[in-house]
XYZ file of C-alpha atoms in Angstrom:
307
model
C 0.000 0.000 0.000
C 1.332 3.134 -0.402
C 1.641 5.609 1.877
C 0.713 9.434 1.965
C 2.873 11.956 0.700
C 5.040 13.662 3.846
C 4.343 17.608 4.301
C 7.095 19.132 3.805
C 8.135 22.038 6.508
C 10.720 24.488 6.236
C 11.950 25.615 9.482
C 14.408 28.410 9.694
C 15.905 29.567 13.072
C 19.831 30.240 13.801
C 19.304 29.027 17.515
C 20.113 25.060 17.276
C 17.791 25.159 20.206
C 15.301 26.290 18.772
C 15.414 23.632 15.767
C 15.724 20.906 17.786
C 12.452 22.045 20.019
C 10.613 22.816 16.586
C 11.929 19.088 15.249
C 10.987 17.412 18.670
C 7.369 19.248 18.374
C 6.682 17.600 14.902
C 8.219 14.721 15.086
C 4.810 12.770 16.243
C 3.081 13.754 12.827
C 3.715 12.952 9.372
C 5.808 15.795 8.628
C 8.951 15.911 6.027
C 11.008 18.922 7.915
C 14.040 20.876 6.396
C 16.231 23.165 8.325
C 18.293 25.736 7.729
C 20.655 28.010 10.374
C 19.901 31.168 8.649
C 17.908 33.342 5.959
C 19.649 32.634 2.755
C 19.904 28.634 3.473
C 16.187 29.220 3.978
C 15.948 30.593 0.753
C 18.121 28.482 -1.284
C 15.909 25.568 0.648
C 12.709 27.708 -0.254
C 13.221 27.536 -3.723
C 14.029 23.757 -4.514
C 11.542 22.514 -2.732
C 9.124 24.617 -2.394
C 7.505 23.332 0.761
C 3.624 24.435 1.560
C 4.662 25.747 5.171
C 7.165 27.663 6.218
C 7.943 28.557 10.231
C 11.073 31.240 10.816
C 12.479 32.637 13.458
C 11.634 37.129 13.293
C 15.905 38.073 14.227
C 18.195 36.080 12.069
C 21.794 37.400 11.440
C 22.155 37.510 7.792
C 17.991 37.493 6.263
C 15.497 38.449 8.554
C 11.951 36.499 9.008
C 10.112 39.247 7.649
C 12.518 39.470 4.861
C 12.000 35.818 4.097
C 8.658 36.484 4.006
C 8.498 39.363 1.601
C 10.978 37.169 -0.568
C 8.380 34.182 -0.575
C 5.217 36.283 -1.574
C 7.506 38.497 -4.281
C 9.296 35.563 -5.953
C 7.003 32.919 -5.569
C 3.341 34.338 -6.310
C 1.558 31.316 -7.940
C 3.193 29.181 -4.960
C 0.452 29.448 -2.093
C 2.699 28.935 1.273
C 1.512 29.205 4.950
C 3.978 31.272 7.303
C 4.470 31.284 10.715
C 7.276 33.375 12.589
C 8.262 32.553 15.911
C 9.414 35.899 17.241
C 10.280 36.689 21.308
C 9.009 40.262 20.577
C 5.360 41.022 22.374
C 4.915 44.470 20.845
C 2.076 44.351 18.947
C 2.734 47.026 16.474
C 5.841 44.338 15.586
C 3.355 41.479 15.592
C 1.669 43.623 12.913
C 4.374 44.253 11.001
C 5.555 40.887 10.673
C 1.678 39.703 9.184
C 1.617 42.606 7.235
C 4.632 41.606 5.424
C 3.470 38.363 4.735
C 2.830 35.986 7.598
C 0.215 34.341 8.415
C 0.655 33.282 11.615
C 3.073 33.857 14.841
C 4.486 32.154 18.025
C 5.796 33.759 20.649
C 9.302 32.211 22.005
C 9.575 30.091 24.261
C 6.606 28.031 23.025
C 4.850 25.018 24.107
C 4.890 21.989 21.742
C 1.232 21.409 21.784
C 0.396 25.187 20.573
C 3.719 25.071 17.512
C 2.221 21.501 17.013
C -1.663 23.109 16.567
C -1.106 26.296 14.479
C 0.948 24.030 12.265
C -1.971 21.895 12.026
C -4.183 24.642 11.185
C -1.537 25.800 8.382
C -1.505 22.565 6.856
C -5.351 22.522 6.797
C -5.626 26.078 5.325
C -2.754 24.723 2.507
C -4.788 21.643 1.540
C -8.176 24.100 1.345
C -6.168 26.414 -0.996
C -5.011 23.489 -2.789
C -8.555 22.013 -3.141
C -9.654 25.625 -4.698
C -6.776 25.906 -7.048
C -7.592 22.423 -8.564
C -11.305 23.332 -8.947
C -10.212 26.193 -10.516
C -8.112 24.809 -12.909
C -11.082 21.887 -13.700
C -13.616 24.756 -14.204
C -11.023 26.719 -16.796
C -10.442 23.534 -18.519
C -14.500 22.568 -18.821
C -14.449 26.663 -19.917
C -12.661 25.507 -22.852
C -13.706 21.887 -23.928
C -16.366 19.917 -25.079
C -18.435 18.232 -23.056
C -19.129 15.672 -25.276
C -15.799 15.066 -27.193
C -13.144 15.977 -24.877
C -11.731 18.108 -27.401
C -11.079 21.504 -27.179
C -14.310 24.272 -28.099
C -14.749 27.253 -30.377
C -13.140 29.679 -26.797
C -10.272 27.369 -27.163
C -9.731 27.476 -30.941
C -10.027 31.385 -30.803
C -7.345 31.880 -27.609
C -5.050 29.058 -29.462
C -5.047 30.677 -33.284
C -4.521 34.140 -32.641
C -1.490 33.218 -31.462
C -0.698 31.051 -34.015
C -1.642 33.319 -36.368
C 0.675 36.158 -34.734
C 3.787 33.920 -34.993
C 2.377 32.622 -38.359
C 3.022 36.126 -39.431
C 5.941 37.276 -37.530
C 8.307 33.966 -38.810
C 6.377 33.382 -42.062
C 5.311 30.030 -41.648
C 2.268 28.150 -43.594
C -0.879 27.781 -41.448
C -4.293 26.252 -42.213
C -7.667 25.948 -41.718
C -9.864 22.451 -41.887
C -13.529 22.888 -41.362
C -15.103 19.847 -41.474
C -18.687 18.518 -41.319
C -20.161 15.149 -40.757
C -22.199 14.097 -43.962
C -25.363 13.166 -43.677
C -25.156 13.386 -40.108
C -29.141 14.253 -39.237
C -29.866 10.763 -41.077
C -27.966 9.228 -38.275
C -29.848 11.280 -35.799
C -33.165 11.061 -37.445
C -32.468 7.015 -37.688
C -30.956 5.790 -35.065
C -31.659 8.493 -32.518
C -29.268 11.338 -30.169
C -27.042 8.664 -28.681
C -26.228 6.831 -32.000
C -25.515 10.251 -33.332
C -23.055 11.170 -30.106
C -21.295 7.485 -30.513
C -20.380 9.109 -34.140
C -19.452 12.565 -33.310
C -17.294 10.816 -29.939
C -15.403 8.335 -32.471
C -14.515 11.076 -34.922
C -13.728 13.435 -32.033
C -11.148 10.396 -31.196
C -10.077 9.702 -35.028
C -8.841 13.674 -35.204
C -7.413 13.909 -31.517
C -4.761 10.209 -32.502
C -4.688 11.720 -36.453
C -3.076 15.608 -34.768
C 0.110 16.490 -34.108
C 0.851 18.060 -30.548
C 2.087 21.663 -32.421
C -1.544 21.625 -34.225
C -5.116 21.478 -33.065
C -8.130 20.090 -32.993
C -11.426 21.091 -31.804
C -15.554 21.119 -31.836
C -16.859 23.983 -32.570
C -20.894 23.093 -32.688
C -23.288 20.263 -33.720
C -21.489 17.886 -36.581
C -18.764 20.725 -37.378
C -15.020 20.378 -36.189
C -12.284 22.324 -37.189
C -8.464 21.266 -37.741
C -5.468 23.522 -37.455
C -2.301 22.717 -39.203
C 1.248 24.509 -38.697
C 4.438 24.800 -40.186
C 3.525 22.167 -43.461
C 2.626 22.619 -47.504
C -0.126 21.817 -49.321
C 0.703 17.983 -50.144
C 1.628 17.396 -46.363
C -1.730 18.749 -45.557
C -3.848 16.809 -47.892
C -1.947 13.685 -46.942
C -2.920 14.606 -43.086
C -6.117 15.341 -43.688
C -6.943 12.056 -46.089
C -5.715 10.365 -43.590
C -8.279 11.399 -41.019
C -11.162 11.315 -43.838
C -10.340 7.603 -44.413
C -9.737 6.272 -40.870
C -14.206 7.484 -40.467
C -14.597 6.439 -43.808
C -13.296 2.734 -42.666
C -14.848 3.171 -38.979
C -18.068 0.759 -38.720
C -20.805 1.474 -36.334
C -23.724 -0.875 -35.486
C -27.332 0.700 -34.195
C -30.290 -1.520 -33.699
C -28.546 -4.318 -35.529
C -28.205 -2.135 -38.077
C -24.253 -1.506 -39.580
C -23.343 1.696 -41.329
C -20.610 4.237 -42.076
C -20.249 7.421 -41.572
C -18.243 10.051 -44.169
C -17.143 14.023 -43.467
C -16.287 16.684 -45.664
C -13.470 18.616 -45.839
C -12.865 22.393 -46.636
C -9.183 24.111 -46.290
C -7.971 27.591 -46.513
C -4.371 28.381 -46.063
C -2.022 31.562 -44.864
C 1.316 32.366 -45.292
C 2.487 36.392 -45.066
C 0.335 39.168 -44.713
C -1.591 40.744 -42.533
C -3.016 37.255 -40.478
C -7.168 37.844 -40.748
C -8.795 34.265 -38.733
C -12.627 35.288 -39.953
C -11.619 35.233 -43.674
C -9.549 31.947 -43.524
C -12.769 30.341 -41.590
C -15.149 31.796 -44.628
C -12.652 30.895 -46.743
C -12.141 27.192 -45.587
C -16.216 26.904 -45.347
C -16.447 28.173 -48.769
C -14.006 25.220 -49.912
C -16.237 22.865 -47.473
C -19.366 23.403 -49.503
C -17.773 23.071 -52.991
C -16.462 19.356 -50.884
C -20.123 18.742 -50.467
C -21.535 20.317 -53.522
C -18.853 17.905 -55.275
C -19.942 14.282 -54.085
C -19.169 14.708 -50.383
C -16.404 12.623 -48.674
C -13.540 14.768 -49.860
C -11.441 17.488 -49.340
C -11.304 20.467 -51.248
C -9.123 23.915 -50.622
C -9.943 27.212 -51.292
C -8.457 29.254 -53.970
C -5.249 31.164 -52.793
C-alpha cells in the first residue's frame, strides 16, 4: 500500500535550540522537515523545494523572518505557502508588522509543543483548502474551454489558441491552415438511429482527429457535426496527406445501431495563410467556402480554397 505523501516544513531559526524544540514538536506527525541556520539557506531551501509551510524565526543574522517572508510572496506568487514566525518580541505594532509583510501566523518564544504543534496543524489545513480551490479552478477553466461531449477543445479554445498562431504565423512566415469539417449526412444518423447513435459518431470522430493531430496543431468542436483542424508549419501535399488520412480512418470506422451496420463520411474544406496581414474570420469563410464546394462535389472529400 502506499503511503501518503510527507508535508514538507521548512523551518528556519539560527538558535540550534530552537530547531531541535521545533523538530521534537513535529516529530509525532507525518511531517517531512528541512532546516536551515539562517535566511539565505532558507531561501536556497525555499526555492528547490518549495515546501507548503514555512515557520522562521523574526531576528536572524544575515535574512530576517520578515525578509523571508516578503521574498516568498515576491518571488514565488503562484506558490500558495503558509507562514508562521516565531518571534520573542510582544509588541504588537511588531506582531503587525511581521503579518503585514506576509505571515500568516506567529508564536511567541519560548513556546509550548502542543500550541507550535496546533497552528501548524491549522496551516496545513488552510494549505490543503487552498489546494482544493486551485484544482477546482483549474477543472472549471479547462471545462471553460472543452467539449463536453468530445473531450476536445471548443470554439473559446480554438479562438485563444489561433490568434497566437496566427501572430507567430506572421511574424516567422510560416504556412498555417484551416480544416472545417462537417459530418455528412449526419441528421440521417440522428433522425435514424436516434441522439445517442448520433453522439457514438461525433465521440469516435472526435477520437479519429485527436490520434490523427500532431501536438504543435489542433483540434477542436466547434458546434453540432462541425469540427475544425489547425495545421502549422507544413505545404499543401503534407496537408492533404494529413487530412486524407483522417477522412479515411471514419470512412473505414463501422458502427452498429439496432442491428443495423453503417458508415459514416465528413467533408473537408481548407484555406491556407502564409504572409500578410493574419485575418482568422476570412480563412474560416474561406475554408467553409471550400467545405461546400467538398459537399456540392460528391461529399467525402477534401477540397481547398483558392489562394
Amino acid at each position: 500500500m502506499d503511503t501518503p505523501q510527507q508535508f514538507k516544513v521548512l523551518v528556519a531559526d539560527d538558535s540550534p535550540l530552537y530547531r531541535k524544540l521545533v523538530e521534537h514538536a513535529l516529530s509525532h506527525e507525518r511531517y517531512s522537515v528541512l532546516f536551515a541556520n539562517d535566511g539565505r539557506r532558507a531561501v536556497d531551501l525555499f526555492s528547490e523545494h518549495h515546501p507548503p509551510l514555512v515557520i522562521t524565526d523574526w531576528m536572524m543574522p544575515d535574512i530576517s523572518g520578515i525578509e523571508l517572508c516578503e521574498r516568498v510572496r515576491r518571488d514565488f506568487p503562484t506558490f500558495y505557502t503558509y507562514i508562521i514566525i516565531l518571534t520573542a518580541m510582544t509588541d504588537i505594532d511588531k506582531i503587525v508588522s511581521g503579518l503585514a509583510a506576509g505571515a500568516d501566523d506567529y508564536l511567541t518564544k519560548p513556546f509550548h509543543a502542543e500550541e507550535l504543534l496546533a497552528r501548524v496543524g491549522v496551516g496545513r489545513r488552510v494549505v490543503d483548502l487552498h489546494r482544493q480551490i486551485e484544482e477546482q479552478n483549474r477543472l472549471l477553466e479547462e471545462l471553460a474551454v472543452t467539449d463536453a461531449l468530445t473531450g476536445l477543445p471548443n470554439r473559446r479554445a480554438v479562438d485563444a489558441w489561433v490568434t497566437r498562431q496566427l501572430h507567430a504565423a506572421a511574424r516567422h512566415d510560416f504556412p498555417l491552415w484551416i480544416a472545417m469539417a462537417d459530418l455528412d449526412r449526419f441528421k440521417s444518423v440522428n433522425d435514424g438511429y436516434g441522439h445517442d447513435a448520433g453522439d457514438t459518431v461525433l465521440k469516435k470522430f472526435g477520437e479519429i482527429l485527436k490520434r490523427n493531430t500532431r501536438s504543435c496543431n489542433m483540434c477542436a468542436r466547434i458546434g453540432g457535426e462541425e469540427f475544425v483542424l489547425i495545421l502549422t508549419h507544413a505545404e499543401k501535399a503534407s496537408v492533404l496527406i494529413a487530412i486524407d488520412r483522417i477522412r479515411e480512418a471514419l470512412a473505414r470506422q463501422e458502427f452498429t445501431f439496432r442491428s443495423v451496420s453503417l458508415r459514416v463520411t465528413a467533408s473537408f474544406g481548407v484555406a491556407g495563410f502564409c504572409g500578410g496581414a493574419p485575418d482568422f474570420p476570412a480563412l474560416v469563410k474561406q475554408a467553409d467556402m471550400a467545405l461546400y464546394e467538398a459537399k456540392r462535389n460528391g461529399r467525402n472529400r477534401v477540397e481547398f480554397a483558392a489562394p
